[in-house]
Short mmCIF file of C-alpha atoms in Angstrom, two decimals:
data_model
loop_
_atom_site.label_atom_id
_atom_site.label_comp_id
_atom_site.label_asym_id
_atom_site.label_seq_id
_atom_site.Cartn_x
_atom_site.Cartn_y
_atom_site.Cartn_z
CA UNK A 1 72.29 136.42 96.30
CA UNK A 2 73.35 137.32 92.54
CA UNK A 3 73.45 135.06 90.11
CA UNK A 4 77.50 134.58 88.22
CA UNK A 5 77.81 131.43 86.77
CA UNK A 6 80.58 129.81 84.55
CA UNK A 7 80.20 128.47 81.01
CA UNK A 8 82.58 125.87 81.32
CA UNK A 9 83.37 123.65 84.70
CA UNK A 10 86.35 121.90 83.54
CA UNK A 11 89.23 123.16 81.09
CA UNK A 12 92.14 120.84 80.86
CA UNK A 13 94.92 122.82 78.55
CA UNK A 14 98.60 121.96 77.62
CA UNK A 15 101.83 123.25 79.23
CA UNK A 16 102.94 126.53 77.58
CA UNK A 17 99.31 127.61 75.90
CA UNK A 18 96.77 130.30 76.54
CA UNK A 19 93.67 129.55 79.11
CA UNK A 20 90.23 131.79 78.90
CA UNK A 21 88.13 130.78 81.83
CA UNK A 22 84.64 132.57 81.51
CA UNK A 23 81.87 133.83 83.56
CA UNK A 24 78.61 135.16 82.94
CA UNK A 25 76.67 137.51 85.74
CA UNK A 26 73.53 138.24 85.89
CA UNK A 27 73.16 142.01 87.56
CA UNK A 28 73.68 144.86 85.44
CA UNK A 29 74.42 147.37 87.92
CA UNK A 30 77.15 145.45 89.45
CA UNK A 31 80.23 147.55 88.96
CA UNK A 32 83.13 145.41 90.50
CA UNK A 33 84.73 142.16 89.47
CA UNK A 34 87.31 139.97 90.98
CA UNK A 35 89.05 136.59 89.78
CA UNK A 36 90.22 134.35 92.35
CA UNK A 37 92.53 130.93 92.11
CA UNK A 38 91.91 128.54 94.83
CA UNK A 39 93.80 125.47 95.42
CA UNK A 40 92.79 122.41 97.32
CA UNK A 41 92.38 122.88 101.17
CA UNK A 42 93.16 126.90 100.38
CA UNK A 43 91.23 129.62 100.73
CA UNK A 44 90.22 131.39 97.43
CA UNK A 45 93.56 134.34 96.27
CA UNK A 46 92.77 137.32 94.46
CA UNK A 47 94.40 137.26 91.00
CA UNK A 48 92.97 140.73 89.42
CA UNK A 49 89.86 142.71 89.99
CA UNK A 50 88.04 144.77 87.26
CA UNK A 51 85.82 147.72 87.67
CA UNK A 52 82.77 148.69 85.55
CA UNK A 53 84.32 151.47 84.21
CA UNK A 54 86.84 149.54 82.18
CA UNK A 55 86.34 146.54 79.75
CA UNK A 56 90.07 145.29 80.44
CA UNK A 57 92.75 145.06 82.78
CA UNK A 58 96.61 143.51 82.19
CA UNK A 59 98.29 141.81 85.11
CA UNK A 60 101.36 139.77 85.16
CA UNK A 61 100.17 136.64 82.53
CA UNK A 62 96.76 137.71 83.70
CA UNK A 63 94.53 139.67 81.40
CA UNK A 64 90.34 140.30 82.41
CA UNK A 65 87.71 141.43 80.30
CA UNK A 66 85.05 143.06 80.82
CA UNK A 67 81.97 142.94 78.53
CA UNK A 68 78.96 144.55 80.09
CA UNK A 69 77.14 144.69 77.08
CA UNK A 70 76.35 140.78 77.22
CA UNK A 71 77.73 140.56 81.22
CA UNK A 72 80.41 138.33 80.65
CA UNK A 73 83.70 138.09 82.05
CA UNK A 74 86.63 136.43 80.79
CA UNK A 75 89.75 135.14 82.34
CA UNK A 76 92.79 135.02 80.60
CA UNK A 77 96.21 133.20 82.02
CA UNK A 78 98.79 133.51 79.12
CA UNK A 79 101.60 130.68 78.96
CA UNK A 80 99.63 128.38 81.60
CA UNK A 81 102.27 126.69 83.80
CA UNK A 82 101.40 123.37 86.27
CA UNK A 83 101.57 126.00 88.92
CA UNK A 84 97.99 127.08 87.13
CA UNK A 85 96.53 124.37 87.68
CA UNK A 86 93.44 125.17 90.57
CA UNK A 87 89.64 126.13 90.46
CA UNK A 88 88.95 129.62 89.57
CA UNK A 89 86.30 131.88 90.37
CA UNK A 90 84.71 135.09 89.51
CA UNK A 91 83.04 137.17 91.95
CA UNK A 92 80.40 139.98 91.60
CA UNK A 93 79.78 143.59 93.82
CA UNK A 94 76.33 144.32 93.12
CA UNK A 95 76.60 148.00 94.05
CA UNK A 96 74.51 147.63 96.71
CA UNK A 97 77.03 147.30 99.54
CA UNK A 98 80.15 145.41 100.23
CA UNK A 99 78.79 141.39 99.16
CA UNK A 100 80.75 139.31 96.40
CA UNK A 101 78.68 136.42 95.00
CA UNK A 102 81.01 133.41 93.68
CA UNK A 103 80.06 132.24 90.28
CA UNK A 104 79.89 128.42 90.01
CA UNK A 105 84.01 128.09 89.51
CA UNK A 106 85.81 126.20 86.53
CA UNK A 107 88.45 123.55 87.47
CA UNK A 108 91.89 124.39 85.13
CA UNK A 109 94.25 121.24 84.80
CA UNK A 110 97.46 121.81 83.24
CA UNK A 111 98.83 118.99 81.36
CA UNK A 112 102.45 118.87 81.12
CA UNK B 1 102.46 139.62 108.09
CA UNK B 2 99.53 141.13 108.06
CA UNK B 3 96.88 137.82 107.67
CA UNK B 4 93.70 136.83 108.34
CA UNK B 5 94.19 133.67 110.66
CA UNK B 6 91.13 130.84 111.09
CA UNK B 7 90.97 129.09 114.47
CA UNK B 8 91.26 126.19 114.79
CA UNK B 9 91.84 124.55 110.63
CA UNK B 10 89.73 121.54 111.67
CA UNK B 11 87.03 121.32 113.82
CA UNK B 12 84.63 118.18 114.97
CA UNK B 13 81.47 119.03 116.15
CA UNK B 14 78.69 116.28 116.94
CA UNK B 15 74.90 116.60 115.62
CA UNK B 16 73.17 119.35 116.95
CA UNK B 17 76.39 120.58 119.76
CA UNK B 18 76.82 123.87 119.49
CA UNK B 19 80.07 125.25 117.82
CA UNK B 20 82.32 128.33 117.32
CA UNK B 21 84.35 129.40 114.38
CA UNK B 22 86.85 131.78 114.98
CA UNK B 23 88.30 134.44 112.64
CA UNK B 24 91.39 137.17 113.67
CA UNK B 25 92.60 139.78 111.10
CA UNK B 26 95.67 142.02 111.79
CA UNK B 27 95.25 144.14 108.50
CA UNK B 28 92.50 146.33 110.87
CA UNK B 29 89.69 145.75 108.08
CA UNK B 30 86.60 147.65 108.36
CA UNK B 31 84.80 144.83 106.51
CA UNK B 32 84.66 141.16 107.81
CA UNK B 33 82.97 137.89 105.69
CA UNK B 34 81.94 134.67 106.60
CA UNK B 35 81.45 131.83 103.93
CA UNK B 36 80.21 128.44 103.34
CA UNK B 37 81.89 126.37 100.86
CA UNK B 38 80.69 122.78 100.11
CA UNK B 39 83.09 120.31 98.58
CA UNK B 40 82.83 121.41 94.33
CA UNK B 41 80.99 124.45 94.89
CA UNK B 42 81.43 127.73 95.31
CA UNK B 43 81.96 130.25 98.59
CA UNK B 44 78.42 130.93 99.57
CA UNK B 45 78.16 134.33 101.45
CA UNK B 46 76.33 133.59 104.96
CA UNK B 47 76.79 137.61 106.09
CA UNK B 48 79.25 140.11 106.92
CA UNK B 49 79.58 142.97 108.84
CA UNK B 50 80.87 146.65 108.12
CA UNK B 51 82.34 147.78 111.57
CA UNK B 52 79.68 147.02 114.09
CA UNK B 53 77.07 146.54 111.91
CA UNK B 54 75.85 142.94 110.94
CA UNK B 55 74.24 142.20 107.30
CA UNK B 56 72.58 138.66 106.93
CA UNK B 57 71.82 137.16 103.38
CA UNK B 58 67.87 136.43 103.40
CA UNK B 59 68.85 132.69 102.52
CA UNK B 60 71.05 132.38 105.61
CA UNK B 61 69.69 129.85 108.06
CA UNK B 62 68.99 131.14 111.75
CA UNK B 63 70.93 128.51 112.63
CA UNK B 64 73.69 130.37 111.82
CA UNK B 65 74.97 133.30 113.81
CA UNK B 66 78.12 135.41 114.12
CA UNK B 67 79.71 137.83 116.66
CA UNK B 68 82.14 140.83 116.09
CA UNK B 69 83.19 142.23 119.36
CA UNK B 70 85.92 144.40 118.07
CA UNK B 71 87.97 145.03 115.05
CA UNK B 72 90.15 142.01 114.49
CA UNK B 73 87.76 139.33 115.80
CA UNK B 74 84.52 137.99 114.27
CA UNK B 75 83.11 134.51 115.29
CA UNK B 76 80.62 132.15 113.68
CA UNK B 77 78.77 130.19 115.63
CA UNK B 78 76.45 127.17 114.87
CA UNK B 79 73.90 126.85 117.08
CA UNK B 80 72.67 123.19 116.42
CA UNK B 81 74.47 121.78 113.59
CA UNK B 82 73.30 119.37 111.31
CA UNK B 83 74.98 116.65 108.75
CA UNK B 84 74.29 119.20 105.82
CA UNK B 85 76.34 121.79 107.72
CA UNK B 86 79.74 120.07 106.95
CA UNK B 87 81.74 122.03 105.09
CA UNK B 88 85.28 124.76 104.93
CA UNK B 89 83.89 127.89 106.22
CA UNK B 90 85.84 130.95 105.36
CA UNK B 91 86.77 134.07 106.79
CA UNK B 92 87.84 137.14 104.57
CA UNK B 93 88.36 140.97 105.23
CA UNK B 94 88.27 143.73 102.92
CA UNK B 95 88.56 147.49 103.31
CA UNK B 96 85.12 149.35 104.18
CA UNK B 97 83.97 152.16 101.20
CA UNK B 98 84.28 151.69 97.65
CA UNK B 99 84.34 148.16 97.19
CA UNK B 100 87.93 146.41 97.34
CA UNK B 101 89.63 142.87 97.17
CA UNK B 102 88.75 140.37 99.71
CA UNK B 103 91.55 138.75 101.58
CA UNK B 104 90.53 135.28 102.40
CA UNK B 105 91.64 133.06 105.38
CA UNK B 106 93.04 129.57 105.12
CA UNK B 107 88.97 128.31 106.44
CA UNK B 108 88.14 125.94 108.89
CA UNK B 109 86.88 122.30 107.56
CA UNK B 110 84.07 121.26 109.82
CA UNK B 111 82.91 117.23 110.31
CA UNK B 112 79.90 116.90 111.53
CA UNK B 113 79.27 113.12 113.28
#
């Protein structure tokens, strides 16, 4: 499989502040992104996808960008809430079919 | 609602007894997954299958198989499992063509004794 991997594990933040949960991939021609929030015993949600052909995308406190230049993807939850407060992952389409890799996921813990 | 459903959420399988995973989707998906997830790690794609037809990953053991015989039903089945095989195994669907989002099930959490 593709290699997506996260910078950062863990990221504890404070009630009310910004979170930026990143991701590095490793395939250039992958052309389709997703974020996903999973909570214990759940299976992984979709919180916003990103395609190649766009270096952001805006979703309700949700905002992803896209940097192909470097292959990174960022994460970012505006005014984190408790609610927040799960493992995230990004996943990769390598363009060569329908497979998503999982990056290695960051856990977010929202202190109140 | 439309849902992909995991049968059953917990399963307990002995060393090398065969088992089944199953996985139903009513949102008539062209595209259906099956993943491994260990405790602290991420979903590891085993294979999927685009309407009949079935794509392994190369690091996918043999022990490992899977079974679509229609639309809304794809099985995985462990032929011999071992201790390292414990883990939540996931189902997800997705939309066939340009790539789309995944809709995941709730998984099944497999002990193996």
């Amino acid at each position: 499989g593709e290699s997506v991997g996260l910078h950062l594990p863990t990221l504890s933040v404070q009630e009310g502040d910004n979170s930026i949960i990143n991701c590095a991939y490793s395939n250039s021609a992958s052309d389709y992104f997703i974020w996903y929030k999973q909570e214990s015993g759940k299976g992984p949600q979709f919180i916003i996808d990103i395609r190649s052909n766009m270096d952001k995308r805006q979703g309700q406190r949700v905002t992803v960008l896209l940097n192909k230049t470097v292959k990174h993807l960022s994460l970012q939850i505006a005014a984190t809430q408790p609610g927040d407060s799960a493992v995230y992952f990004c996943a990769e389409n390598p363009n060569t079919g329908n497979q998503f890799y999982f990056g290695t996921g960051t856990s977010l813990t929202v202190i109140p | 609602d439309a849902m992909v459903i995991q049968n059953p959420r917990y399963q307990v399988t002995q060393f090398g007894k065969p088992v089944t995973l199953s996985c139903s989707q009513t949102l008539n998906h062209n595209v259906m997954y099956w993943y491994q997830q260990k405790s602290s790690q991420a979903p590891k794609l085993l294979f999927h299958y685009y309407d009949k037809d079935f794509n392994n990953e190369a690091d996918t053991p043999d022990n490992f198989q899977s079974r679509r015989p229609n639309t809304s039903f794809c099985f995985l089945d462990i032929r011999s499992p071992g201790l390292g095989d414990a883990a939540m195994y996931l189902c997800a669907t997705a939309r066939g063509g340009s790539p789309y989002e995944q809709y995941f099930g709730p998984g099944t959490r497999l002990t193996v004794t």
